Amino acid sequence: MSGAVIGGMKDLPSAHLLGAGTGLCAGCGGMEALHQIYDLLGPKTVFVNAAGCMTMLASYPFTPFRGGWLYTAMACAPAGAQGVRDALDILAAKGRMQAEEDMTVVVLAGDGSTYGMGLSATSAAIERGLDFIYLCYDNEGYGNTGQQSSGATPHNARTADSARGWSGAKKDLFAIWAAHRPAYCATVVGAEPLDLARKIQKAAALKGPRLIHALAPCPPGWDFEAQEMVDIGRLAVSTGVWPLKEYENGRVTHTRTPKPRVPVENYLRRQGRFAHLFAPERREAEIARIQSEVDAYWAEIS
Ligand SMILES: Cc1ncc(C[n+]2csc(CCOP(=O)(O)OP(=O)(O)O)c2C)c(N)n1
Ligand code: SF4
Ligand SMILES: [Mg+2]
């Protein structure tokens, strides 16, 4: 495992996270979600960060957080989280840490790590019943290296390595996690803060493996203007492309059912990564296929 535990910057309000100097792009949907989640979890949080865009937040020996930060290679953040959890438990067992000093261990990883390189480490951590929250901010590509396709890239999205649109399909991370029967799974998006807050509060009150899967609209990767980030996040929900749901005790519950559902085209059109579906000529069959997949999802759950 690579990396080092480094301390948080002292006395910085979390609002500072959205200010200049974070090293992230303006309008970063991942940052919007992380900002809200950190405000709810509070400073007694150790982030175990797999290499990706959020790594830009930490410039040794500082981070914008008051808790702790461990940087790991892309494949092994859940193994790093195990080490941090074990260290905290040993300190408590030896009487060198009071119960109120305990910290929440949070993996902070992009979709590239989550859907790909880190998947086996995650599966093993869930199997061991590791007491941690896994926060995946999903910008649907390897953003930090220029938006190459990942296992989270939706079919047809243009990426750095698929100029004519990605031929693969987005994996169902929620289902992969749920198949492990963890304590909790939830999908969120920063543009729906009340839904997000309720789920984070619920996750924080539980023990064991917990997934928070945050859609992360990404201006450079998805090709839209920074000020459109909240609109894009809301459209992902209102079109039904990003179902807001949670898993607990073997059951999946949808926390929002968009009624009526906005046509998926309204979401696709706002993003340059789907521009080839509309020009030079409209690819009706592809647009209809995307819509029918979304329709089929909602038909099945109703
Ligand atoms: C084994 C390995 N391969 C490649 C890299 C280079 N790299 C650093 S960040 C990154 C992108 C990670 O994508 P994701 O996990 O989706 O996070 P994002 O950059 O989108 O925030 C890559 C490929 C790396 N750090 N380690
Ligand atoms: S590339 Fe995307 S995910 Fe990465 S910092 Fe920029 S907006 Fe955020
Ligand atoms: Mg990514």
Short mmCIF file of C-alpha atoms and ligand atoms in Angstrom, two decimals:
data_model
loop_
_atom_site.label_atom_id
_atom_site.label_comp_id
_atom_site.label_asym_id
_atom_site.label_seq_id
_atom_site.Cartn_x
_atom_site.Cartn_y
_atom_site.Cartn_z
CA MET A 1 0.00 0.00 0.00
CA SER A 2 1.42 3.38 -0.92
CA GLY A 3 0.76 6.70 0.75
CA ALA A 4 1.05 8.45 4.06
CA VAL A 5 -1.43 9.68 6.66
CA ILE A 6 -1.29 13.42 6.72
CA GLY A 7 -3.12 15.85 8.97
CA GLY A 8 -5.91 18.23 7.93
CA MET A 9 -5.43 21.95 7.66
CA LYS A 10 -6.39 23.70 10.89
CA ASP A 11 -9.46 25.89 11.33
CA LEU A 12 -10.57 26.13 7.71
CA PRO A 13 -14.35 26.25 7.28
CA SER A 14 -15.50 23.60 4.86
CA ALA A 15 -16.96 26.30 2.60
CA HIS A 16 -13.35 26.91 1.65
CA LEU A 17 -13.51 23.64 -0.26
CA LEU A 18 -15.40 25.30 -3.09
CA GLY A 19 -13.05 28.27 -3.23
CA ALA A 20 -10.01 28.89 -5.33
CA GLY A 21 -6.95 26.78 -4.76
CA THR A 22 -8.63 23.39 -4.56
CA GLY A 23 -6.92 22.41 -7.81
CA LEU A 24 -10.24 21.20 -9.24
CA CYS A 25 -12.28 22.59 -12.16
CA ALA A 26 -15.00 25.18 -11.64
CA GLY A 27 -18.39 23.46 -11.59
CA CYS A 28 -17.04 20.09 -10.49
CA GLY A 29 -20.04 17.92 -9.54
CA GLY A 30 -17.83 15.55 -7.56
CA MET A 31 -16.60 18.43 -5.44
CA GLU A 32 -20.16 19.65 -4.90
CA ALA A 33 -21.16 16.24 -3.52
CA LEU A 34 -18.01 15.87 -1.43
CA HIS A 35 -18.49 19.32 0.08
CA GLN A 36 -22.01 18.47 1.24
CA ILE A 37 -21.00 15.02 2.48
CA TYR A 38 -18.07 16.35 4.48
CA ASP A 39 -20.29 18.98 6.09
CA LEU A 40 -22.55 16.15 7.29
CA LEU A 41 -19.88 13.65 8.35
CA GLY A 42 -17.82 16.29 10.12
CA PRO A 43 -14.15 16.61 10.94
CA LYS A 44 -13.76 13.19 12.57
CA THR A 45 -13.32 11.67 9.14
CA VAL A 46 -10.30 9.97 7.62
CA PHE A 47 -10.41 10.04 3.83
CA VAL A 48 -8.60 7.19 2.11
CA ASN A 49 -8.18 8.54 -1.38
CA ALA A 50 -7.44 6.53 -4.50
CA ALA A 51 -5.50 8.47 -7.13
CA GLY A 52 -7.86 10.64 -9.18
CA CYS A 53 -9.11 14.22 -9.42
CA MET A 54 -9.81 14.56 -5.67
CA THR A 55 -6.15 13.84 -4.99
CA MET A 56 -5.56 17.41 -6.18
CA LEU A 57 -7.20 18.60 -2.95
CA ALA A 58 -4.22 17.49 -0.86
CA SER A 59 -0.87 19.16 -1.21
CA TYR A 60 1.37 17.61 1.33
CA PRO A 61 1.20 18.22 4.25
CA PHE A 62 -2.15 20.02 3.91
CA THR A 63 -5.70 19.14 2.93
CA PRO A 64 -8.82 21.34 3.12
CA PHE A 65 -10.23 18.90 5.72
CA ARG A 66 -9.75 18.89 9.46
CA GLY A 67 -9.57 15.12 9.78
CA GLY A 68 -7.07 12.76 8.17
CA TRP A 69 -6.08 11.83 4.64
CA LEU A 70 -4.35 8.74 3.29
CA TYR A 71 -3.40 8.67 -0.37
CA THR A 72 -3.29 5.24 -2.01
CA ALA A 73 -2.76 3.75 -5.44
CA MET A 74 -5.91 3.32 -7.54
CA ALA A 75 -6.39 -0.36 -6.77
CA CYS A 76 -6.04 -0.41 -3.03
CA ALA A 77 -8.03 2.29 -1.23
CA PRO A 78 -10.25 -0.32 0.54
CA ALA A 79 -7.08 -2.07 1.78
CA GLY A 80 -5.85 1.31 3.03
CA ALA A 81 -9.19 1.81 4.77
CA GLN A 82 -8.75 -1.55 6.50
CA GLY A 83 -5.36 -0.41 7.80
CA VAL A 84 -6.75 2.86 9.14
CA ARG A 85 -9.75 1.12 10.76
CA ASP A 86 -7.46 -1.46 12.36
CA ALA A 87 -5.14 1.26 13.68
CA LEU A 88 -8.07 3.12 15.25
CA ASP A 89 -9.43 -0.08 16.81
CA ILE A 90 -6.02 -0.98 18.25
CA LEU A 91 -5.61 2.50 19.75
CA ALA A 92 -9.06 2.14 21.36
CA ALA A 93 -8.30 -1.39 22.64
CA LYS A 94 -5.08 -0.17 24.23
CA GLY A 95 -6.87 2.71 25.91
CA ARG A 96 -4.88 5.25 23.90
CA MET A 97 -7.99 6.69 22.23
CA GLN A 98 -11.30 7.54 23.86
CA ALA A 99 -14.54 6.40 22.19
CA GLU A 100 -15.46 9.99 21.35
CA GLU A 101 -12.19 10.42 19.47
CA ASP A 102 -13.01 7.64 17.03
CA MET A 103 -13.18 8.56 13.34
CA THR A 104 -15.24 7.52 10.33
CA VAL A 105 -13.14 5.88 7.64
CA VAL A 106 -14.21 6.96 4.16
CA VAL A 107 -12.79 5.70 0.89
CA LEU A 108 -12.89 8.55 -1.61
CA ALA A 109 -12.48 7.13 -5.09
CA GLY A 110 -13.41 7.88 -8.67
CA ASP A 111 -15.25 5.52 -10.98
CA GLY A 112 -12.03 4.40 -12.66
CA SER A 113 -10.76 2.97 -9.39
CA THR A 114 -14.17 1.85 -8.23
CA TYR A 115 -15.44 0.04 -11.33
CA GLY A 116 -12.06 -1.25 -12.39
CA MET A 117 -8.75 -1.55 -10.61
CA GLY A 118 -10.16 -1.35 -7.07
CA LEU A 119 -13.10 -3.70 -7.51
CA SER A 120 -11.51 -6.84 -6.06
CA ALA A 121 -10.11 -4.94 -3.05
CA THR A 122 -13.61 -3.52 -2.51
CA SER A 123 -15.28 -6.91 -2.79
CA ALA A 124 -12.87 -8.34 -0.22
CA ALA A 125 -13.38 -5.43 2.17
CA ILE A 126 -17.17 -5.87 2.02
CA GLU A 127 -16.77 -9.61 2.57
CA ARG A 128 -14.72 -8.90 5.70
CA GLY A 129 -17.48 -6.63 6.93
CA LEU A 130 -15.13 -3.66 7.12
CA ASP A 131 -16.67 -0.74 8.96
CA PHE A 132 -16.28 1.99 6.34
CA ILE A 133 -18.09 4.26 3.93
CA TYR A 134 -17.12 4.00 0.28
CA LEU A 135 -17.76 7.26 -1.54
CA CYS A 136 -17.50 6.89 -5.30
CA TYR A 137 -17.76 10.18 -7.18
CA ASP A 138 -18.70 9.03 -10.65
CA ASN A 139 -17.73 11.33 -13.51
CA GLU A 140 -18.03 8.39 -15.88
CA GLY A 141 -14.42 8.36 -17.00
CA TYR A 142 -10.76 8.67 -16.05
CA GLY A 143 -11.10 12.42 -15.53
CA ASN A 144 -7.74 13.27 -14.07
CA THR A 145 -5.90 11.92 -17.10
CA GLY A 146 -8.19 13.47 -19.72
CA GLN A 147 -11.46 11.48 -19.58
CA GLN A 148 -10.63 8.10 -21.02
CA SER A 149 -13.44 5.50 -20.86
CA SER A 150 -13.96 3.57 -17.63
CA GLY A 151 -16.35 0.82 -16.58
CA ALA A 152 -18.76 3.64 -15.66
CA THR A 153 -18.85 5.34 -19.05
CA PRO A 154 -22.34 5.21 -20.56
CA HIS A 155 -22.81 3.65 -23.99
CA ASN A 156 -22.35 6.24 -26.75
CA ALA A 157 -20.57 8.89 -24.65
CA ARG A 158 -17.59 10.40 -26.43
CA THR A 159 -14.39 10.03 -24.44
CA ALA A 160 -10.71 10.71 -25.10
CA ASP A 161 -10.29 7.17 -26.41
CA SER A 162 -13.64 6.82 -28.20
CA ALA A 163 -14.21 9.83 -30.42
CA ARG A 164 -17.26 8.20 -32.06
CA GLY A 165 -18.84 7.22 -28.75
CA TRP A 166 -18.04 4.50 -26.22
CA SER A 167 -19.05 1.06 -27.45
CA GLY A 168 -19.18 -0.43 -23.95
CA ALA A 169 -21.90 -0.03 -21.33
CA LYS A 170 -21.98 1.34 -17.77
CA LYS A 171 -21.71 -1.41 -15.16
CA ASP A 172 -24.32 -1.56 -12.41
CA LEU A 173 -22.17 -0.70 -9.39
CA PHE A 174 -25.16 -0.49 -7.06
CA ALA A 175 -26.17 -4.06 -7.95
CA ILE A 176 -22.59 -5.30 -7.57
CA TRP A 177 -22.48 -3.85 -4.07
CA ALA A 178 -25.98 -5.03 -3.17
CA ALA A 179 -25.04 -8.57 -4.21
CA HIS A 180 -22.53 -8.52 -1.33
CA ARG A 181 -25.34 -7.75 1.14
CA PRO A 182 -23.61 -4.77 2.75
CA ALA A 183 -25.08 -2.59 5.49
CA TYR A 184 -26.19 0.16 3.12
CA CYS A 185 -25.97 1.47 -0.44
CA ALA A 186 -27.28 4.75 -1.82
CA THR A 187 -27.10 6.76 -5.00
CA VAL A 188 -26.94 10.54 -4.64
CA VAL A 189 -26.17 13.67 -6.65
CA GLY A 190 -25.06 17.02 -5.26
CA ALA A 191 -27.85 18.77 -7.18
CA GLU A 192 -30.43 17.02 -4.93
CA PRO A 193 -29.09 18.08 -1.51
CA LEU A 194 -32.04 17.03 0.68
CA ASP A 195 -32.05 13.49 -0.66
CA LEU A 196 -28.27 13.40 -0.28
CA ALA A 197 -28.37 14.70 3.30
CA ARG A 198 -30.93 12.13 4.42
CA LYS A 199 -28.85 9.30 2.99
CA ILE A 200 -25.58 10.49 4.47
CA GLN A 201 -27.20 10.82 7.90
CA LYS A 202 -28.54 7.29 7.54
CA ALA A 203 -25.19 5.90 6.40
CA ALA A 204 -23.35 7.68 9.21
CA ALA A 205 -25.58 6.05 11.82
CA LEU A 206 -24.87 2.53 10.53
CA LYS A 207 -21.82 0.26 10.88
CA GLY A 208 -20.21 -2.00 8.31
CA PRO A 209 -19.66 -1.55 4.58
CA ARG A 210 -21.69 1.32 3.16
CA LEU A 211 -21.68 2.66 -0.41
CA ILE A 212 -22.44 6.25 -1.34
CA HIS A 213 -22.46 6.48 -5.12
CA ALA A 214 -22.50 10.11 -6.24
CA LEU A 215 -23.07 11.07 -9.86
CA ALA A 216 -20.46 13.73 -10.59
CA PRO A 217 -21.29 15.93 -13.59
CA CYS A 218 -17.92 16.98 -14.98
CA PRO A 219 -17.71 20.11 -17.20
CA PRO A 220 -14.53 19.24 -19.13
CA GLY A 221 -15.18 15.49 -19.32
CA TRP A 222 -18.85 15.77 -20.31
CA ASP A 223 -18.35 18.98 -22.28
CA PHE A 224 -20.70 21.54 -20.74
CA GLU A 225 -20.22 24.95 -19.12
CA ALA A 226 -19.39 25.05 -15.42
CA GLN A 227 -22.55 26.99 -14.52
CA GLU A 228 -24.72 24.19 -15.95
CA MET A 229 -23.54 21.58 -13.44
CA VAL A 230 -26.59 21.74 -11.13
CA ASP A 231 -29.00 21.67 -14.11
CA ILE A 232 -27.25 18.62 -15.54
CA GLY A 233 -27.43 16.85 -12.16
CA ARG A 234 -31.15 17.59 -11.84
CA LEU A 235 -31.80 16.44 -15.41
CA ALA A 236 -30.02 13.16 -14.69
CA VAL A 237 -32.67 12.58 -12.01
CA SER A 238 -35.74 14.00 -13.78
CA THR A 239 -35.04 12.01 -16.97
CA GLY A 240 -34.62 8.83 -14.92
CA VAL A 241 -31.03 8.31 -16.11
CA TRP A 242 -29.76 8.49 -12.50
CA PRO A 243 -32.24 6.73 -10.21
CA LEU A 244 -32.04 7.93 -6.63
CA LYS A 245 -32.31 4.81 -4.47
CA GLU A 246 -31.02 3.00 -1.44
CA TYR A 247 -30.43 -0.58 -0.33
CA GLU A 248 -30.91 -1.74 3.23
CA ASN A 249 -31.72 -5.12 4.78
CA GLY A 250 -31.89 -6.82 1.39
CA ARG A 251 -34.38 -4.34 -0.06
CA VAL A 252 -33.97 -1.63 -2.70
CA THR A 253 -36.12 1.49 -2.31
CA HIS A 254 -36.34 4.35 -4.78
CA THR A 255 -36.28 7.67 -2.95
CA ARG A 256 -37.49 9.67 -5.94
CA THR A 257 -39.70 8.58 -8.82
CA PRO A 258 -39.63 11.22 -11.54
CA LYS A 259 -43.22 11.83 -12.69
CA PRO A 260 -43.64 12.60 -15.47
CA ARG A 261 -40.19 11.62 -16.67
CA VAL A 262 -38.46 14.24 -18.83
CA PRO A 263 -37.26 12.83 -22.22
CA VAL A 264 -33.67 11.60 -22.01
CA GLU A 265 -32.84 13.75 -25.02
CA ASN A 266 -33.05 16.85 -22.79
CA TYR A 267 -30.15 15.44 -20.74
CA LEU A 268 -28.09 14.23 -23.72
CA ARG A 269 -28.39 17.46 -25.70
CA ARG A 270 -26.83 19.55 -22.93
CA GLN A 271 -23.55 17.61 -23.10
CA GLY A 272 -20.98 17.77 -25.87
CA ARG A 273 -20.02 14.15 -25.24
CA PHE A 274 -23.32 13.16 -26.88
CA ALA A 275 -23.23 15.81 -29.65
CA HIS A 276 -22.53 13.18 -32.34
CA LEU A 277 -26.03 11.75 -31.66
CA PHE A 278 -27.58 14.98 -32.95
CA ALA A 279 -25.18 16.26 -35.67
CA PRO A 280 -24.25 16.19 -38.48
CA GLU A 281 -27.40 14.09 -38.66
CA ARG A 282 -29.73 12.95 -35.91
CA ARG A 283 -29.14 9.30 -34.93
CA GLU A 284 -32.74 8.53 -34.12
CA ALA A 285 -32.25 4.82 -33.47
CA GLU A 286 -29.50 5.44 -30.90
CA ILE A 287 -31.48 8.15 -29.09
CA ALA A 288 -34.55 5.90 -29.05
CA ARG A 289 -32.48 3.01 -27.72
CA ILE A 290 -31.16 5.07 -24.80
CA GLN A 291 -34.70 6.20 -24.01
CA SER A 292 -36.04 2.65 -24.19
CA GLU A 293 -33.36 1.41 -21.76
CA VAL A 294 -34.37 4.06 -19.24
CA ASP A 295 -38.06 3.26 -19.82
CA ALA A 296 -37.37 -0.44 -19.30
CA TYR A 297 -35.60 0.23 -15.98
CA TRP A 298 -38.54 2.19 -14.58
CA ALA A 299 -41.09 -0.25 -15.98
CA GLU A 300 -39.31 -3.09 -14.18
CA ILE A 301 -39.15 -1.39 -10.80
CA SER A 302 -42.78 -0.32 -10.87
C1 LIG B 1 -2.19 1.91 -11.80
C2 LIG B 1 -2.38 3.31 -12.26
N1 LIG B 1 -2.66 3.53 -13.57
C3 LIG B 1 -2.83 4.81 -13.99
C4 LIG B 1 -2.71 5.85 -13.11
C5 LIG B 1 -2.86 7.25 -13.62
N2 LIG B 1 -4.06 7.87 -13.13
C6 LIG B 1 -4.06 8.74 -12.11
S1 LIG B 1 -5.57 9.38 -11.79
C7 LIG B 1 -6.25 8.45 -13.04
C8 LIG B 1 -7.71 8.58 -13.37
C9 LIG B 1 -8.56 7.94 -12.32
O1 LIG B 1 -9.91 7.92 -12.76
P1 LIG B 1 -11.08 7.89 -11.69
O2 LIG B 1 -10.81 6.87 -10.68
O3 LIG B 1 -12.34 7.82 -12.42
O4 LIG B 1 -10.94 9.30 -10.96
P2 LIG B 1 -11.07 10.76 -11.67
O5 LIG B 1 -9.72 11.05 -12.25
O6 LIG B 1 -12.12 10.68 -12.71
O7 LIG B 1 -11.38 11.66 -10.54
C10 LIG B 1 -5.30 7.67 -13.68
C11 LIG B 1 -5.57 6.77 -14.82
C12 LIG B 1 -2.44 5.56 -11.76
N3 LIG B 1 -2.34 6.53 -10.85
N4 LIG B 1 -2.27 4.28 -11.36
S1 SF4 B 2 -12.08 16.77 -14.50
FE1 SF4 B 2 -14.23 16.63 -13.80
S2 SF4 B 2 -14.18 15.40 -11.88
FE2 SF4 B 2 -12.06 16.14 -12.34
S3 SF4 B 2 -11.88 18.08 -11.16
FE3 SF4 B 2 -12.53 18.61 -13.25
S4 SF4 B 2 -14.80 18.68 -13.10
FE4 SF4 B 2 -14.07 17.57 -11.30
MG MG B 3 -13.69 9.28 -12.95
#
